[in-house]
XYZ file of C-alpha atoms in Angstrom:
637
model
C 72.743 8.244 9.458
C 71.341 8.371 5.820
C 72.985 6.791 2.526
C 74.091 10.175 1.552
C 75.530 10.616 5.123
C 77.620 7.027 4.705
C 78.762 8.314 1.194
C 80.028 11.726 2.669
C 81.398 10.130 5.730
C 83.562 7.627 3.697
C 84.688 10.674 1.387
C 86.292 12.491 4.213
C 85.044 15.723 2.531
C 82.978 18.564 3.735
C 79.139 18.269 3.527
C 75.752 19.433 4.715
C 74.194 16.879 7.118
C 70.923 18.667 7.196
C 70.796 19.168 3.614
C 71.682 15.721 2.998
C 68.886 14.445 5.276
C 66.266 16.381 3.825
C 67.344 15.320 0.295
C 67.317 11.810 1.117
C 63.733 12.249 2.553
C 62.454 13.808 -0.574
C 64.506 11.494 -2.916
C 63.220 8.175 -1.121
C 59.430 9.595 -1.264
C 59.798 10.593 -4.995
C 61.574 7.255 -5.978
C 59.153 4.977 -4.200
C 56.166 6.886 -5.622
C 57.636 6.619 -9.043
C 58.519 3.226 -8.848
C 55.147 2.017 -7.314
C 53.478 3.979 -10.304
C 55.742 2.575 -12.772
C 55.254 -1.115 -11.727
C 51.558 -0.785 -11.768
C 51.359 0.706 -15.245
C 53.809 -1.972 -16.380
C 51.552 -4.714 -15.128
C 48.436 -3.164 -16.715
C 50.389 -2.850 -20.158
C 51.711 -6.337 -19.996
C 48.135 -7.815 -19.195
C 46.586 -6.040 -22.112
C 49.439 -6.851 -24.493
C 49.429 -10.601 -23.416
C 45.521 -10.857 -23.616
C 45.331 -9.478 -27.083
C 48.402 -11.595 -28.055
C 46.955 -14.577 -27.259
C 43.800 -13.878 -29.041
C 45.619 -12.941 -32.275
C 47.549 -16.304 -31.984
C 44.379 -18.176 -31.838
C 43.189 -16.426 -35.027
C 46.335 -16.653 -37.004
C 47.656 -20.008 -38.331
C 51.237 -19.069 -39.311
C 54.905 -19.387 -38.279
C 56.026 -18.477 -34.934
C 57.834 -15.323 -35.914
C 54.809 -14.299 -38.202
C 52.434 -14.827 -35.301
C 54.653 -12.410 -33.200
C 55.007 -9.683 -35.935
C 51.342 -10.035 -37.117
C 49.936 -10.227 -33.525
C 52.035 -7.104 -32.698
C 51.037 -5.026 -35.605
C 47.245 -6.027 -34.983
C 47.609 -5.310 -31.396
C 49.328 -1.806 -31.912
C 46.250 -0.742 -34.392
C 43.467 -2.077 -32.329
C 44.715 -0.813 -28.821
C 47.273 1.733 -30.005
C 45.740 4.656 -28.441
C 45.377 3.352 -24.792
C 48.587 1.251 -24.604
C 50.645 4.152 -26.184
C 49.071 6.467 -23.610
C 49.922 4.368 -20.720
C 53.472 3.850 -22.127
C 54.169 7.451 -22.584
C 53.080 7.895 -18.833
C 55.323 5.259 -17.856
C 58.214 6.392 -19.685
C 57.790 9.917 -18.299
C 57.615 8.565 -14.646
C 60.742 6.510 -15.517
C 62.640 9.479 -16.469
C 61.479 11.489 -13.486
C 63.094 8.694 -11.665
C 66.195 8.955 -13.695
C 66.361 12.699 -13.538
C 66.043 12.457 -9.628
C 69.113 10.170 -9.635
C 70.772 12.519 -11.901
C 69.931 15.579 -9.443
C 71.782 13.703 -6.671
C 74.737 12.843 -8.778
C 75.027 16.730 -9.853
C 74.691 17.384 -6.062
C 77.499 15.090 -5.409
C 79.558 16.670 -8.078
C 78.977 20.374 -6.792
C 80.054 19.164 -3.407
C 83.055 17.733 -4.882
C 82.449 14.334 -3.635
C 82.329 12.524 -7.237
C 84.313 13.840 -10.340
C 81.779 15.514 -12.696
C 83.024 13.381 -15.526
C 82.219 10.250 -13.636
C 78.679 11.990 -12.769
C 78.042 12.228 -16.427
C 79.297 8.741 -17.130
C 76.706 7.538 -14.446
C 73.896 9.521 -16.160
C 74.693 7.911 -19.279
C 74.588 4.610 -18.139
C 71.283 5.318 -16.396
C 69.609 6.926 -19.176
C 70.810 3.775 -21.464
C 69.621 1.313 -18.842
C 66.090 3.070 -18.873
C 65.863 2.822 -22.545
C 66.805 -0.698 -22.864
C 64.238 -1.510 -20.136
C 61.719 0.271 -22.189
C 62.870 -1.555 -25.298
C 62.559 -4.947 -23.751
C 59.060 -4.166 -22.370
C 57.555 -2.646 -25.382
C 59.099 -5.693 -27.630
C 58.032 -8.683 -25.502
C 61.212 -9.163 -23.665
C 59.453 -12.264 -22.120
C 59.347 -13.724 -25.517
C 62.127 -15.959 -26.961
C 63.223 -13.517 -29.809
C 66.700 -11.998 -30.632
C 67.492 -8.641 -29.411
C 67.732 -7.297 -32.911
C 64.209 -8.358 -33.598
C 63.064 -6.936 -30.283
C 64.943 -3.700 -30.806
C 63.238 -3.282 -34.473
C 59.914 -3.882 -33.155
C 60.284 -1.558 -30.419
C 61.916 1.096 -32.406
C 59.053 1.062 -34.984
C 56.500 1.380 -32.173
C 58.051 4.015 -30.158
C 60.880 5.363 -32.411
C 60.185 9.010 -32.000
C 60.144 8.577 -27.983
C 63.432 6.373 -28.030
C 65.308 8.546 -30.598
C 64.393 11.669 -28.193
C 65.521 9.704 -25.093
C 68.880 8.677 -26.501
C 69.777 12.380 -27.583
C 68.696 13.535 -24.465
C 70.776 10.995 -22.726
C 73.596 12.030 -24.795
C 73.130 15.420 -24.405
C 72.807 15.531 -20.469
C 75.785 13.204 -19.901
C 77.979 15.535 -21.789
C 76.281 18.932 -21.426
C 75.950 18.460 -17.449
C 79.545 17.914 -16.987
C 80.466 20.755 -19.133
C 78.017 22.990 -17.297
C 78.673 21.900 -13.710
C 82.364 21.295 -13.788
C 84.081 22.483 -10.763
C 80.605 23.794 -9.155
C 80.732 26.269 -6.168
C 77.837 26.843 -3.946
C 78.601 29.934 -1.639
C 76.546 32.237 0.335
C 76.172 36.055 0.803
C 78.415 36.680 -2.165
C 76.417 38.801 -4.714
C 79.527 39.778 -6.878
C 79.511 36.391 -8.727
C 77.212 33.442 -9.246
C 73.458 32.688 -9.858
C 71.135 33.400 -7.044
C 69.512 30.471 -5.584
C 67.691 29.941 -2.502
C 68.436 31.642 1.029
C 70.881 34.012 -0.330
C 73.052 31.215 -1.921
C 74.909 31.589 -5.032
C 75.810 29.156 -7.497
C 78.765 29.287 -10.058
C 80.902 26.924 -12.176
C 84.201 27.004 -14.046
C 82.205 27.914 -17.129
C 80.000 30.529 -15.652
C 83.230 31.991 -13.946
C 84.802 32.268 -17.400
C 82.206 34.901 -18.184
C 82.855 36.907 -15.002
C 86.380 36.648 -13.768
C 89.262 37.887 -15.323
C 91.623 35.165 -17.155
C 93.781 35.412 -14.191
C 92.651 36.565 -10.644
C 96.231 36.783 -9.758
C 98.163 37.951 -12.857
C 101.670 36.537 -13.659
C 104.620 38.550 -12.370
C 102.330 40.201 -9.813
C 101.539 39.937 -6.074
C 97.675 40.359 -5.919
C 97.181 39.975 -1.894
C 99.094 40.596 1.106
C 97.631 40.295 4.409
C 98.623 39.439 8.086
C 97.539 36.826 10.531
C 98.861 36.515 14.155
C 100.673 33.782 16.012
C 100.771 33.505 19.923
C 103.666 36.307 20.665
C 101.842 39.089 18.745
C 104.249 41.726 20.239
C 107.244 40.143 18.319
C 105.972 37.878 15.621
C 103.679 37.994 12.698
C 102.845 35.923 9.647
C 102.925 38.107 6.337
C 100.785 36.209 3.846
C 101.259 36.789 0.206
C 99.378 35.553 -3.062
C 101.272 35.764 -6.256
C 101.047 34.921 -9.779
C 101.746 31.156 -10.620
C 105.194 31.914 -12.394
C 106.450 33.452 -9.096
C 108.281 30.392 -7.482
C 110.145 32.038 -4.657
C 109.819 35.151 -2.442
C 112.020 36.820 0.193
C 110.998 39.583 2.650
C 113.155 42.185 3.832
C 112.097 43.813 7.148
C 113.339 47.286 8.028
C 113.362 49.851 11.125
C 115.684 52.507 10.927
C 119.094 50.756 11.008
C 117.773 47.270 11.840
C 117.124 44.887 8.823
C 115.984 41.162 8.648
C 116.309 39.253 5.487
C 114.314 35.826 5.275
C 113.004 33.473 2.700
C 109.114 33.031 2.875
C 107.703 29.427 2.789
C 105.662 28.275 -0.252
C 102.241 26.967 1.000
C 100.794 24.408 -1.425
C 97.855 25.486 -3.265
C 95.120 23.041 -4.912
C 96.213 22.339 -8.420
C 92.621 21.072 -9.359
C 91.378 24.671 -9.011
C 90.747 26.055 -12.597
C 93.631 27.986 -14.363
C 92.284 31.551 -13.641
C 92.439 30.958 -9.939
C 95.977 29.428 -9.920
C 98.267 31.384 -7.818
C 101.574 30.541 -5.524
C 100.866 31.308 -2.003
C 103.640 32.413 0.511
C 103.906 32.909 4.295
C 106.630 34.855 5.538
C 107.048 34.223 9.350
C 108.690 37.370 11.239
C 110.078 36.933 14.500
C 112.159 38.693 17.084
C 110.364 42.031 16.304
C 110.194 44.916 18.487
C 106.906 45.686 20.424
C 104.661 48.370 19.005
C 106.887 49.251 16.183
C 106.146 50.093 12.257
C 108.284 47.928 9.990
C 109.012 48.355 6.404
C 108.532 45.272 4.516
C 109.726 44.640 0.927
C 108.717 41.663 -0.675
C 111.455 40.490 -3.086
C 111.500 38.081 -6.250
C 114.751 37.742 -8.187
C 116.276 41.027 -6.698
C 113.217 43.119 -7.641
C 111.023 44.568 -5.069
C 107.372 43.757 -6.308
C 105.785 45.176 -3.313
C 106.381 47.135 -0.286
C 104.115 47.371 2.859
C 104.342 48.212 6.380
C 103.127 46.493 9.752
C 102.918 47.438 13.252
C 103.414 45.067 15.977
C 101.292 44.780 18.967
C 102.061 46.289 22.409
C 103.655 44.417 24.772
C 102.328 43.177 28.250
C 101.939 46.255 30.772
C 102.649 48.650 28.068
C 100.913 52.072 28.273
C 99.937 51.740 24.844
C 96.279 51.259 23.920
C 95.051 48.188 22.019
C 92.100 48.474 19.600
C 90.387 45.389 18.240
C 87.481 45.458 15.650
C 85.478 42.082 16.077
C 82.271 40.583 14.916
C 81.457 37.241 12.855
C 79.709 36.098 9.773
C 80.969 38.500 7.183
C 79.342 38.579 3.723
C 80.320 40.397 0.640
C 77.014 42.389 0.726
C 76.144 45.915 1.205
C 76.379 46.178 5.148
C 79.309 43.935 5.060
C 81.161 46.461 2.917
C 79.821 49.344 4.965
C 81.327 47.584 7.947
C 84.619 47.119 6.284
C 84.743 50.903 5.460
C 84.585 51.710 9.085
C 88.042 50.083 9.512
C 90.075 53.459 8.595
C 88.094 55.304 11.140
C 88.408 52.835 13.894
C 92.043 52.381 13.133
C 92.413 48.927 14.801
C 95.576 46.938 15.914
C 93.662 43.801 14.641
C 90.535 42.545 13.138
C 88.962 39.535 14.667
C 86.164 37.530 12.904
C 84.638 34.612 14.598
C 83.624 32.081 11.704
C 82.017 32.329 8.358
C 84.556 34.429 6.777
C 84.015 34.290 3.305
C 81.133 31.796 3.073
C 83.090 29.493 0.704
C 81.612 26.507 2.186
C 84.939 24.492 2.318
C 84.732 24.122 -1.400
C 88.206 24.937 -2.911
C 86.235 26.020 -6.310
C 84.806 29.046 -4.278
C 88.144 30.643 -3.908
C 87.104 33.607 -5.363
C 84.984 34.144 -2.133
C 88.385 34.826 -0.444
C 89.744 37.091 -3.168
C 86.623 39.284 -2.582
C 87.267 39.478 1.025
C 90.837 40.206 0.694
C 90.213 43.010 -2.203
C 87.622 44.602 0.406
C 89.976 44.917 3.481
C 93.078 45.817 1.270
C 91.487 49.114 0.326
C 91.342 49.946 4.119
C 94.932 49.027 4.713
C 95.858 51.463 2.126
C 94.053 54.134 3.860
C 95.768 53.522 7.254
C 98.843 52.646 5.392
C 99.871 49.442 7.052
C 98.533 45.933 7.399
C 96.116 45.125 10.038
C 96.405 41.463 11.137
C 93.450 39.096 11.039
C 92.272 36.900 13.928
C 89.969 33.894 12.969
C 87.628 31.297 14.669
C 86.463 28.554 12.554
C 82.744 28.446 11.394
C 80.593 25.983 9.444
C 80.799 27.715 6.280
C 84.617 27.770 6.730
C 85.081 24.018 6.518
C 81.725 22.954 4.829
C 77.996 23.688 5.013
C 77.705 22.033 8.532
C 80.588 19.993 9.535
C 81.106 18.975 13.075
C 83.456 16.457 14.641
C 81.176 13.465 14.343
C 81.948 13.281 10.814
C 85.680 13.232 9.833
C 87.233 15.932 7.602
C 90.630 15.575 6.412
C 92.541 18.556 5.905
C 95.110 18.364 3.067
C 97.104 20.401 0.647
C 95.049 19.488 -2.451
C 91.436 19.609 -0.856
C 91.676 22.248 1.500
C 89.668 23.523 2.893
C 91.351 26.854 1.868
C 90.609 28.375 5.523
C 93.831 26.336 6.465
C 95.942 27.063 3.342
C 95.543 30.722 3.772
C 95.302 31.531 7.449
C 98.152 30.435 9.690
C 97.801 31.223 13.265
C 100.063 29.022 15.250
C 103.892 28.266 14.767
C 105.469 24.983 15.076
C 107.474 24.005 18.101
C 110.745 24.672 15.931
C 109.541 28.169 15.414
C 108.524 27.547 11.565
C 105.413 27.686 9.610
C 103.225 24.541 9.894
C 102.259 22.595 7.212
C 98.809 22.735 6.142
C 97.808 19.128 7.425
C 99.098 19.917 10.646
C 97.256 23.219 11.100
C 94.195 23.098 13.895
C 91.247 25.264 14.635
C 92.251 26.409 18.208
C 95.012 28.929 19.067
C 95.816 31.739 21.557
C 97.143 35.332 20.787
C 98.720 37.277 23.648
C 97.984 40.948 23.218
C 99.020 43.760 25.515
C 97.126 42.793 28.655
C 94.761 40.327 26.772
C 94.744 36.808 26.152
C 92.380 35.741 23.441
C 91.523 31.972 23.077
C 90.229 31.174 19.462
C 88.173 27.802 19.779
C 86.325 25.354 17.635
C 82.798 24.899 18.303
C 82.676 21.055 17.488
C 83.602 21.197 14.001
C 86.941 19.551 13.758
C 87.300 19.149 17.584
C 84.853 18.480 20.068
C 84.301 20.816 23.185
C 86.092 17.788 25.294
C 89.113 15.913 24.299
C 92.426 17.512 23.065
C 91.096 21.182 22.870
C 89.636 21.005 26.238
C 93.006 19.683 27.668
C 94.883 22.305 25.670
C 92.749 24.956 27.224
C 93.495 23.816 30.627
C 97.287 23.692 30.103
C 97.164 27.314 28.762
C 95.213 28.660 31.740
C 97.272 26.742 34.289
C 100.265 28.298 32.803
C 101.471 30.979 35.355
C 102.882 33.519 32.617
C 99.054 33.964 31.828
C 97.898 34.585 35.118
C 97.716 38.466 35.158
C 96.149 38.818 31.464
C 92.535 39.319 30.932
C 90.990 36.508 29.161
C 88.653 36.469 26.236
C 87.113 33.630 24.223
C 85.783 33.727 20.793
C 84.382 30.923 18.662
C 81.520 30.366 16.288
C 78.343 28.843 17.672
C 76.905 30.563 20.806
C 76.700 29.060 24.142
C 73.864 31.344 24.975
C 72.109 31.854 21.541
C 69.320 34.754 20.968
C 67.463 32.291 19.077
C 67.579 28.497 19.553
C 66.900 26.273 16.580
C 67.139 22.569 17.600
C 67.330 21.184 13.939
C 70.881 19.966 13.749
C 73.765 19.106 16.167
C 75.271 22.353 15.714
C 72.298 24.419 16.718
C 70.995 21.550 18.999
C 70.649 21.581 22.850
C 73.332 18.691 22.618
C 76.149 21.216 21.208
C 75.038 23.913 23.999
C 74.976 21.515 26.687
C 78.529 20.238 25.931
C 80.029 23.795 25.395
C 78.384 24.454 29.021
C 79.791 21.469 30.537
C 83.319 21.932 29.372
C 83.911 25.376 28.428
C 81.845 27.686 30.832
C 83.258 26.077 34.230
C 86.714 27.111 32.836
C 85.287 30.762 31.913
C 84.080 31.016 35.409
C 86.973 29.505 37.133
C 89.763 31.532 35.364
C 87.535 34.859 35.437
C 86.991 35.191 31.622
C 85.850 38.794 30.887
C 83.972 38.037 27.795
C 83.066 35.540 25.268
C 82.601 36.657 21.472
C 79.832 34.251 19.940
C 78.576 34.283 16.362
C 76.616 32.187 14.014
C 72.866 33.181 14.741
C 73.109 36.465 12.612
C 71.504 38.563 15.513
C 72.549 41.235 18.207
C 72.946 40.341 21.892
C 74.804 41.212 25.088
C 74.358 39.072 28.078
C 74.570 40.217 31.768
C 77.732 39.128 33.496
C 77.193 35.403 33.950
C 78.780 32.910 36.077
C 77.352 29.272 36.525
C 74.713 29.974 34.131
C 73.293 32.840 36.468
C 73.810 36.629 36.652
C 76.865 37.678 38.620
C 78.517 41.150 38.991
C 82.001 39.236 38.410
C 80.872 36.816 35.457
C 81.562 36.663 31.966
C 79.762 38.775 29.268
C 78.828 37.055 26.099
C 78.761 39.225 22.958
C 77.350 38.255 19.809
C 75.591 36.996 17.800
C 77.526 37.319 14.305
C 75.724 39.565 12.184
C 78.533 41.422 10.492
C 76.898 42.081 7.147
C 74.589 39.129 6.296
C 70.922 38.209 6.339
C 69.477 38.479 9.703
C 67.084 35.701 10.694
C 63.713 36.694 12.429
C 63.642 34.672 15.487
C 60.117 33.098 16.364
C 58.719 33.545 19.825
C 58.723 29.882 20.493
C 62.523 29.833 19.790
C 63.475 32.612 22.087
C 65.379 30.340 24.228
C 68.875 29.702 24.991
C 67.807 26.189 25.690
C 64.435 24.397 25.084
C 61.859 25.577 27.568
C 64.333 28.013 29.238
C 63.706 31.706 28.426
C 66.387 34.132 28.118
C 64.864 37.139 29.864
C 67.146 36.751 32.873
C 70.409 36.384 30.923
C 70.119 38.940 28.067
C 70.511 42.505 28.896
C 70.217 43.508 25.035
C 68.683 41.373 22.224
C 67.645 42.583 18.707
C 66.449 39.868 16.076
C 65.831 41.983 13.428
C 68.044 44.130 11.130
C 70.883 43.689 13.594
C 74.087 44.081 11.624
C 76.698 45.401 13.684
C 80.356 45.208 14.887
C 82.205 45.609 18.017
C 85.263 47.609 19.028
C 87.228 46.609 22.103
C 89.580 49.253 23.641
C 92.201 48.212 26.325
C 93.653 51.164 27.722
C 97.103 50.404 28.898
C 97.505 53.135 31.664
C 94.594 52.376 33.606
C 93.971 48.635 32.794
C 90.287 49.425 31.713
C 88.615 47.494 28.537
C 85.643 49.445 26.852
C 83.555 47.712 24.664
C 81.397 49.799 21.961
C 78.758 48.237 19.400
C 78.078 50.188 16.074
C 75.644 50.054 13.211
C 77.452 49.337 10.080
C 77.341 53.012 9.130
C 79.219 53.699 12.586
C 76.181 54.698 14.390
C 76.909 53.789 18.164
C 74.502 51.209 19.730
C 75.815 50.232 23.296
C 78.855 50.558 25.535
C 80.128 48.620 28.502
C 83.435 48.831 30.537
C 85.629 46.450 32.347
C 88.360 47.201 35.142
C 90.740 44.678 36.192
C 89.994 44.970 39.743
C 86.192 44.999 39.501
C 83.792 44.865 36.465
C 81.529 47.808 36.244
C 78.817 47.993 33.298
C 77.607 51.218 32.168
C 75.161 51.885 29.376
C 75.756 55.338 27.519
């Protein structure tokens, strides 16, 4: 664990462990190098000054103060060029040291680990400290002189440099907080922000004021309406609404023919620290006791005025003759191919949309709230075309709760700090049949959909593969009421990745071994049909696997999360699912280049057949496989 890890760990806030490790290494090397050179130059300057000083003292018979002043002046005249050159080099190096510390502080503020104004004050103290050190060294700090005398002598000697340094300290300690306040570093979001490395975009409150409207959710309006699913999808749904900050309460009126349900929606706390232009109120209307596969009219009402009307169709019940369609993938980005995939929703006309993590790439930073606004806006256009809400199903990814969060380092979910993944997406009701508070929401859940049972799992971000999540999985799987359902799992980090990068916990063999030790035996024992994997930004389909070997009745692993984001080319040495274990005997299809895609699952109610089709972003067909309850059959078209 590095110093940065310790600070991040104690803060209980999202961070990037790998980023901190690399930053720590570079910071240590640069700081040590600068410090060593700085000390060497200081010794040289001090030696030169002392030697010349003693020579002048022997030559001049005057008072001690005159000796100091005259010797200083004589010394500066005779050795001015050499000493000034060395001192300037020393000052420049010292300021590189100060700026490296400043960069770390700015990084902390961008990741919301410290307040940006505290960062500015720290920069001011560092700068003033550096100036005082230089004053002391330049004016014979080791001599018994008053501070005023030392300062005057140093100012005369280096007055222009000192003035420049003081002005720069004031500038950076004030400008940086203003420039970097409420910083956001998001990924695959080219709508707003300044491009940095690896498709990351950086914005601050100041830059967003140039790009975003005065109010993302204008007062008096409902700006987003979307649905998420609890367990009983045939009779329950969460209707989630974002409104202007002046709408303090919201009611829903749900109608089907002569039936009518009226309820008050729950107001969900929204972080007050988010800038004014992003402020809104968030509501969740929990609809229950609905009829299966029924299209409802929903009016959203404030003070007896209907602000918006929409429609929602419930999911078919178990053993229904109705078909079920799920569009699924992972790692969605607000980029060209990501938007192309969203455009296919109206053609597929799914009953639900499943995204297996890295939903909006906000990196768990509440000041990246606009990433979700872009996601909602893109999908809402398709809702208008199909004339109803299509519910979301999510599993959690690293970019939903931080850069690379995992259970080794604690993340506290709260109303004020988020992450917004928990604020925006309820997927489980309370035992009292109500909406769960944000702080009580978890990252594992199930959805019962027609003849399918979906397990949304956490790949070790907030909950490890074993422990409470594992016990919860076993309790669900041992429940006799779910025995006849075809079981699927969706999660972020693949158990059988197309490309293995052993450079962090999440990508390491430790993570894979844990998933294989705890999850795979359950998948095998309870005959999971498929597992939807993501994170690696590539395309794959395995052979049916059981016990880590090919088996006709095994589980097919689909992936690997490339729903419109940058695909990573896999080096030959990394084409293993674990170190030194080639994947040729496990993978039926692998594409590690230009592999944006999405999958469509169709569950046919009449013949209990499930069909999987893969498509490119423009809806070009890639691959097909089918599954029947009695026997698994794979067929390529």
